[in-house]
């Protein structure tokens, strides 16, 4: 539900919480690769038909964020101020598993292992073989290509443009 191949866009889910507010355009090579993957995906990994994941897990298990409970209680430090007259949100359905308590999508640990193998084959030094290095590379390439820093900042979700250069 977060991928629209026809329109060439995707809605990203941030590791630190929730979905990106807007759809993000995909580059043509990404659309082509994703189309090819979706054509063969079900041959490699089983998944529930009611929750089709673009990248299903090879080993589904309890959802990490809600610990298999299907609900997340927000800690006081992360609570947003309620609107006047509204109660503070303290407990909500887990958006990672849609309240099922089961994680069917690929985990960040699985992603880390896959990226680590690829970066090792590419000759990347051991201390830099993690998914976040790709984020740094993206920022560097966008800035080197002359994309305005404010646009790069928005694309990667930094609150402060100084973080984009940090």
Coordinates of N, CA and C in Angstrom, one line a residue:
X1 N 0.8 -1.2 0.0 CA 0.0 0.0 0.0 C 0.9 1.3 0.0
X2 N 2.2 1.1 0.2 CA 3.0 2.3 0.3 C 3.9 2.4 -1.0
X3 N 3.6 1.6 -2.0 CA 4.3 1.6 -3.3 C 3.3 1.8 -4.4
X4 N 3.5 2.8 -5.3 CA 2.7 3.0 -6.4 C 3.6 3.0 -7.7
X5 N 3.7 1.8 -8.2 CA 4.7 1.6 -9.3 C 4.2 2.4 -10.5
X6 N 2.9 2.4 -10.8 CA 2.4 3.1 -12.0 C 2.7 4.6 -11.9
X7 N 2.6 5.2 -10.8 CA 2.9 6.6 -10.6 C 4.4 6.8 -10.3
X8 N 5.1 5.8 -10.1 CA 6.6 5.9 -9.8 C 6.9 6.6 -8.5
X9 N 6.1 6.2 -7.4 CA 6.3 6.8 -6.1 C 6.2 5.8 -5.0
X10 N 6.8 6.2 -3.9 CA 6.8 5.4 -2.7 C 6.6 6.2 -1.5
X11 N 6.0 5.6 -0.4 CA 5.9 6.3 0.8 C 6.8 5.6 1.8
X12 N 7.8 6.3 2.3 CA 8.8 5.7 3.1 C 8.4 5.6 4.6
X13 N 8.9 4.6 5.2 CA 8.7 4.4 6.7 C 10.0 4.7 7.3
X14 N 10.1 5.6 8.3 CA 11.3 5.9 9.0 C 11.5 5.0 10.2
X15 N 12.7 4.6 10.4 CA 13.0 3.7 11.5 C 12.7 4.3 12.8
X16 N 12.8 5.6 13.0 CA 12.5 6.2 14.3 C 11.1 6.5 14.5
X17 N 10.2 6.2 13.5 CA 8.8 6.4 13.8 C 8.0 6.8 12.6
X18 N 7.0 6.1 12.3 CA 6.0 6.5 11.3 C 6.4 6.5 9.9
X19 N 5.4 6.9 9.1 CA 5.6 7.1 7.6 C 6.0 8.5 7.3
X20 N 6.7 8.7 6.2 CA 7.0 10.0 5.7 C 5.7 10.6 5.4
X21 N 5.6 11.9 5.5 CA 4.3 12.6 5.3 C 3.8 12.6 3.9
X22 N 4.8 12.5 2.9 CA 4.4 12.6 1.5 C 5.0 11.5 0.7
X23 N 4.4 11.3 -0.4 CA 5.0 10.3 -1.4 C 6.3 10.8 -1.9
X24 N 7.2 9.9 -2.2 CA 8.5 10.3 -2.7 C 8.7 9.7 -4.1
X25 N 9.1 10.5 -5.1 CA 9.3 9.9 -6.4 C 10.5 9.0 -6.5
X26 N 10.3 7.9 -7.3 CA 11.4 6.9 -7.4 C 12.1 7.1 -8.8
X27 N 13.4 6.9 -8.8 CA 14.2 7.0 -10.0 C 13.8 5.9 -10.9
X28 N 13.9 6.1 -12.2 CA 13.6 5.1 -13.2 C 14.3 3.7 -13.0
X29 N 15.6 3.7 -12.7 CA 16.2 2.4 -12.4 C 15.6 1.7 -11.2
X30 N 15.1 2.4 -10.2 CA 14.5 1.8 -9.0 C 13.1 1.2 -9.4
X31 N 12.4 1.9 -10.2 CA 11.1 1.4 -10.7 C 11.3 0.1 -11.5
X32 N 12.3 0.1 -12.3 CA 12.5 -1.1 -13.1 C 13.0 -2.3 -12.3
X33 N 13.9 -2.0 -11.3 CA 14.4 -3.1 -10.4 C 13.2 -3.6 -9.5
X34 N 12.4 -2.7 -9.0 CA 11.3 -3.1 -8.2 C 10.3 -3.9 -8.9
X35 N 10.0 -3.5 -10.2 CA 9.1 -4.3 -11.0 C 9.6 -5.7 -11.2
X36 N 10.9 -5.8 -11.5 CA 11.4 -7.2 -11.7 C 11.4 -8.0 -10.4
X37 N 11.7 -7.4 -9.3 CA 11.6 -8.1 -8.0 C 10.2 -8.6 -7.7
X38 N 9.2 -7.7 -7.9 CA 7.9 -8.0 -7.6 C 7.3 -9.2 -8.4
X39 N 7.9 -9.3 -9.6 CA 7.5 -10.4 -10.5 C 8.0 -11.8 -10.0
X40 N 9.0 -11.8 -9.3 CA 9.6 -13.1 -8.8 C 9.6 -13.3 -7.3
X41 N 9.2 -12.3 -6.6 CA 9.3 -12.3 -5.1 C 8.7 -13.5 -4.4
X42 N 7.5 -13.9 -4.9 CA 6.7 -14.9 -4.2 C 7.4 -16.3 -4.4
X43 N 8.3 -16.4 -5.4 CA 9.0 -17.7 -5.6 C 10.0 -17.9 -4.5
X44 N 10.5 -16.8 -3.8 CA 11.5 -16.9 -2.8 C 11.1 -16.8 -1.4
X45 N 10.1 -16.1 -1.1 CA 9.7 -15.9 0.3 C 8.2 -16.0 0.4
X46 N 7.7 -16.8 1.4 CA 6.3 -16.9 1.7 C 5.9 -15.7 2.6
X47 N 4.6 -15.2 2.4 CA 4.1 -14.2 3.2 C 2.6 -14.2 3.2
X48 N 2.0 -13.6 4.2 CA 0.5 -13.7 4.3 C -0.1 -12.8 3.2
X49 N -1.1 -13.3 2.5 CA -1.7 -12.5 1.4 C -2.3 -11.2 1.8
X50 N -2.8 -11.2 3.0 CA -3.5 -10.0 3.5 C -2.5 -8.8 3.8
X51 N -1.2 -9.1 3.9 CA -0.2 -8.1 4.2 C 1.0 -8.3 3.2
X52 N 0.8 -8.0 1.9 CA 1.9 -8.2 1.0 C 3.0 -7.2 1.2
X53 N 4.2 -7.7 1.6 CA 5.3 -6.8 1.8 C 6.2 -6.8 0.5
X54 N 6.8 -5.6 0.2 CA 7.7 -5.5 -0.9 C 8.9 -6.4 -0.6
X55 N 9.4 -6.4 0.6 CA 10.5 -7.2 1.0 C 10.1 -8.0 2.2
X56 N 9.5 -9.1 2.0 CA 9.1 -10.0 3.2 C 10.4 -10.6 3.9
X57 N 10.2 -10.9 5.1 CA 11.3 -11.5 5.9 C 11.5 -12.9 5.5
X58 N 12.7 -13.4 5.6 CA 13.0 -14.8 5.4 C 12.7 -15.6 6.7
X59 N 12.6 -14.8 7.8 CA 12.3 -15.5 9.1 C 11.3 -14.6 9.9
X60 N 10.0 -14.6 9.5 CA 9.1 -13.8 10.3 C 9.0 -14.2 11.8
X61 N 8.7 -13.2 12.6 CA 8.7 -13.4 14.0 C 7.9 -12.3 14.7
X62 N 8.0 -12.3 16.0 CA 7.3 -11.2 16.8 C 7.8 -9.8 16.3
X63 N 6.9 -8.9 16.2 CA 7.2 -7.5 15.9 C 8.1 -6.9 16.9
X64 N 9.2 -6.3 16.5 CA 10.2 -5.7 17.5 C 9.6 -4.5 18.2
X65 N 9.0 -3.5 17.6 CA 8.6 -2.3 18.3 C 7.6 -2.6 19.4
X66 N 6.6 -3.5 19.1 CA 5.5 -3.7 20.1 C 5.8 -5.0 20.9
X67 N 6.9 -5.7 20.6 CA 7.2 -6.9 21.3 C 6.1 -8.0 21.2
X68 N 5.5 -8.0 20.0 CA 4.5 -9.0 19.7 C 3.1 -8.8 20.3
X69 N 2.9 -7.6 20.9 CA 1.7 -7.3 21.6 C 0.6 -6.6 20.6
X70 N 1.1 -6.0 19.5 CA 0.2 -5.4 18.6 C -0.1 -3.9 19.0
X71 N 0.3 -3.5 20.1 CA 0.1 -2.1 20.6 C 1.4 -1.5 21.1
X72 N 1.5 -0.2 20.9 CA 2.7 0.5 21.4 C 2.2 1.6 22.4
X73 N 2.9 1.6 23.5 CA 2.6 2.7 24.5 C 3.7 3.7 24.3
X74 N 3.4 4.9 24.1 CA 4.3 6.0 23.8 C 4.9 6.4 25.2
X75 N 6.3 6.5 25.3 CA 6.9 7.0 26.5 C 6.6 8.5 26.7
X76 N 6.7 9.0 27.9 CA 6.4 10.4 28.1 C 7.2 11.3 27.3
X77 N 8.5 11.0 27.1 CA 9.4 11.9 26.4 C 9.0 12.0 24.9
X78 N 8.2 11.1 24.4 CA 7.9 11.1 22.9 C 6.5 11.5 22.7
X79 N 5.7 11.8 23.8 CA 4.3 12.2 23.6 C 4.2 13.5 23.0
X80 N 3.3 13.7 22.0 CA 3.1 15.0 21.5 C 2.1 15.7 22.3
X81 N 2.2 17.0 22.4 CA 1.2 17.8 23.1 C -0.2 17.6 22.5
X82 N -1.2 17.2 23.3 CA -2.5 17.0 22.7 C -3.1 18.4 22.3
X83 N -4.0 18.3 21.3 CA -4.8 19.6 20.9 C -5.7 19.9 22.1
X84 N -6.0 21.2 22.2 CA -6.9 21.6 23.3 C -8.2 20.7 23.4
X85 N -8.5 20.2 24.6 CA -9.6 19.3 24.7 C -9.4 17.9 24.4
X86 N -8.3 17.5 23.9 CA -8.0 16.1 23.5 C -7.1 15.5 24.6
X87 N -7.3 14.2 24.7 CA -6.5 13.4 25.7 C -5.1 13.1 25.1
X88 N -4.1 13.0 25.9 CA -2.7 12.6 25.4 C -2.8 11.2 24.9
X89 N -2.1 10.9 23.8 CA -2.0 9.6 23.2 C -1.0 8.8 24.0
X90 N -1.4 7.7 24.7 CA -0.4 6.9 25.4 C -0.3 5.5 24.9
X91 N -1.4 5.0 24.2 CA -1.4 3.7 23.7 C -2.0 3.7 22.3
X92 N -1.4 3.0 21.3 CA -2.0 3.0 20.0 C -1.6 1.7 19.3
X93 N -2.3 1.3 18.3 CA -2.0 0.1 17.5 C -0.6 0.3 16.8
X94 N 0.1 -0.7 16.8 CA 1.5 -0.7 16.3 C 1.4 -0.6 14.7
X95 N 2.0 0.4 14.1 CA 1.9 0.6 12.7 C 2.9 -0.3 12.0
X96 N 3.8 -0.9 12.7 CA 4.8 -1.7 12.1 C 4.2 -3.1 11.7
X97 N 3.2 -3.6 12.5 CA 2.6 -4.9 12.2 C 1.1 -4.8 12.0
X98 N 0.6 -3.6 12.0 CA -0.9 -3.4 11.8 C -1.6 -4.0 13.0
X99 N -1.0 -4.1 14.1 CA -1.7 -4.6 15.3 C -1.7 -6.1 15.4
X100 N -1.1 -6.8 14.6 CA -1.1 -8.3 14.6 C -0.1 -8.9 15.6
X101 N 1.0 -8.1 15.9 CA 2.0 -8.6 16.8 C 3.1 -9.4 16.0
X102 N 2.9 -9.6 14.7 CA 3.8 -10.4 13.9 C 4.5 -9.6 12.9
X103 N 5.8 -9.8 12.8 CA 6.6 -9.1 11.8 C 6.8 -10.0 10.6
X104 N 6.2 -9.6 9.5 CA 6.4 -10.3 8.2 C 7.4 -9.6 7.3
X105 N 7.5 -8.3 7.5 CA 8.4 -7.6 6.6 C 9.9 -7.8 7.0
X106 N 10.8 -7.5 6.1 CA 12.2 -7.7 6.4 C 12.6 -6.8 7.6
X107 N 13.4 -7.3 8.5 CA 13.9 -6.6 9.7 C 15.1 -5.7 9.3
X108 N 15.4 -4.8 10.2 CA 16.6 -3.9 10.0 C 17.8 -4.8 10.1
X109 N 17.8 -5.8 10.9 CA 18.9 -6.7 11.1 C 19.2 -7.5 9.8
X110 N 18.1 -8.0 9.1 CA 18.3 -8.7 7.9 C 18.8 -7.7 6.8
X111 N 18.3 -6.5 6.8 CA 18.8 -5.5 5.8 C 20.3 -5.3 6.1
X112 N 20.7 -5.1 7.3 CA 22.1 -4.9 7.7 C 23.0 -6.0 7.2
X113 N 22.5 -7.3 7.4 CA 23.3 -8.4 6.9 C 23.5 -8.4 5.4
X114 N 22.4 -8.1 4.7 CA 22.4 -8.1 3.2 C 23.4 -7.0 2.7
X115 N 23.2 -5.8 3.3 CA 24.1 -4.7 2.9 C 25.5 -5.0 3.2
X116 N 25.7 -5.6 4.4 CA 27.1 -5.9 4.8 C 27.8 -6.8 3.8
X117 N 27.1 -7.8 3.3 CA 27.7 -8.7 2.3 C 28.0 -8.0 1.0
X118 N 27.1 -7.2 0.6 CA 27.3 -6.5 -0.7 C 28.5 -5.5 -0.6
X119 N 28.5 -4.7 0.5 CA 29.6 -3.8 0.7 C 30.9 -4.4 0.9
X120 N 31.0 -5.6 1.5 CA 32.2 -6.4 1.6 C 32.7 -6.7 0.2
X121 N 31.8 -7.3 -0.6 CA 32.2 -7.6 -2.0 C 32.7 -6.4 -2.8
X122 N 32.2 -5.2 -2.4 CA 32.5 -4.0 -3.1 C 33.9 -3.4 -2.6
X123 N 34.4 -4.1 -1.5 CA 35.7 -3.6 -1.0 C 35.6 -2.5 0.0
X124 N 34.4 -2.2 0.5 CA 34.2 -1.2 1.5 C 34.8 -1.6 2.9
X125 N 35.6 -0.8 3.5 CA 36.2 -1.1 4.8 C 35.2 -1.6 5.8
X126 N 35.6 -2.5 6.7 CA 34.7 -3.2 7.7 C 33.9 -2.2 8.5
X127 N 34.4 -1.1 9.0 CA 33.7 -0.2 9.8 C 32.6 0.6 9.1
X128 N 32.6 0.5 7.8 CA 31.6 1.2 7.0 C 30.6 0.3 6.2
X129 N 30.5 -0.9 6.7 CA 29.6 -1.9 6.0 C 28.3 -1.9 6.7
X130 N 27.5 -0.9 6.7 CA 26.2 -0.8 7.3 C 25.3 0.0 6.4
X131 N 24.0 -0.2 6.5 CA 23.0 0.5 5.7 C 23.1 2.1 5.7
X132 N 23.4 2.6 6.9 CA 23.5 4.0 7.0 C 24.5 4.7 6.2
X133 N 25.6 4.0 5.8 CA 26.6 4.5 4.9 C 26.0 4.9 3.5
X134 N 25.0 4.1 3.1 CA 24.3 4.4 1.9 C 23.5 5.8 2.0
X135 N 23.0 6.1 3.1 CA 22.3 7.4 3.3 C 23.4 8.5 3.2
X136 N 24.5 8.3 3.8 CA 25.6 9.3 3.7 C 26.0 9.5 2.2
X137 N 26.1 8.4 1.5 CA 26.5 8.4 0.1 C 25.4 9.2 -0.7
X138 N 24.2 8.9 -0.4 CA 23.1 9.6 -1.1 C 23.2 11.1 -0.9
X139 N 23.4 11.6 0.3 CA 23.5 13.0 0.6 C 24.7 13.6 -0.2
X140 N 25.8 12.9 -0.1 CA 27.0 13.4 -0.8 C 26.8 13.5 -2.3
X141 N 26.2 12.5 -2.9 CA 26.0 12.5 -4.4 C 25.0 13.6 -4.8
X142 N 23.9 13.8 -4.0 CA 22.9 14.8 -4.3 C 23.6 16.2 -4.2
X143 N 24.4 16.5 -3.1 CA 25.0 17.8 -3.0 C 26.0 18.0 -4.1
X144 N 26.8 16.9 -4.4 CA 27.8 17.0 -5.5 C 27.1 17.3 -6.9
X145 N 25.9 16.8 -7.0 CA 25.2 17.0 -8.3 C 24.5 18.4 -8.4
X146 N 24.7 19.2 -7.3 CA 24.2 20.6 -7.4 C 22.8 20.7 -6.9
X147 N 22.3 19.7 -6.2 CA 20.9 19.8 -5.6 C 21.0 20.8 -4.5
X148 N 20.1 21.7 -4.4 CA 20.1 22.7 -3.3 C 20.1 22.0 -1.9
X149 N 20.9 22.5 -1.0 CA 21.0 21.9 0.4 C 19.6 21.8 1.0
X150 N 18.8 22.8 0.8 CA 17.4 22.7 1.5 C 16.6 21.6 0.9
X151 N 16.8 21.3 -0.4 CA 16.0 20.2 -1.0 C 16.6 18.8 -0.5
X152 N 17.9 18.7 -0.3 CA 18.5 17.5 0.2 C 18.0 17.3 1.6
X153 N 18.0 18.4 2.4 CA 17.6 18.3 3.8 C 16.2 17.8 3.9
X154 N 15.3 18.3 3.0 CA 13.9 17.8 3.0 C 13.8 16.3 2.6
X155 N 14.6 16.0 1.6 CA 14.5 14.6 1.1 C 14.9 13.6 2.1
X156 N 16.0 13.9 2.9 CA 16.4 12.9 3.9 C 15.8 13.1 5.3
X157 N 15.0 14.2 5.4 CA 14.2 14.3 6.7 C 15.0 15.0 7.8
X158 N 16.1 15.7 7.5 CA 16.8 16.4 8.6 C 16.0 17.6 9.0
X159 N 16.0 17.9 10.3 CA 15.3 19.1 10.9 C 16.1 20.3 10.7
X160 N 17.5 20.1 10.7 CA 18.4 21.3 10.6 C 19.3 21.0 9.4
X161 N 19.5 22.1 8.5 CA 20.3 21.9 7.3 C 21.8 21.6 7.7
X162 N 22.2 22.0 9.0 CA 23.5 21.7 9.4 C 23.8 20.2 9.5
X163 N 22.7 19.5 9.8 CA 22.9 18.0 9.9 C 23.2 17.4 8.6
X164 N 22.7 18.1 7.5 CA 22.9 17.6 6.2 C 24.3 17.7 5.8
X165 N 25.0 18.7 6.3 CA 26.5 18.8 6.0 C 27.4 18.2 7.0
X166 N 26.8 17.8 8.2 CA 27.6 17.2 9.3 C 28.1 15.9 9.0

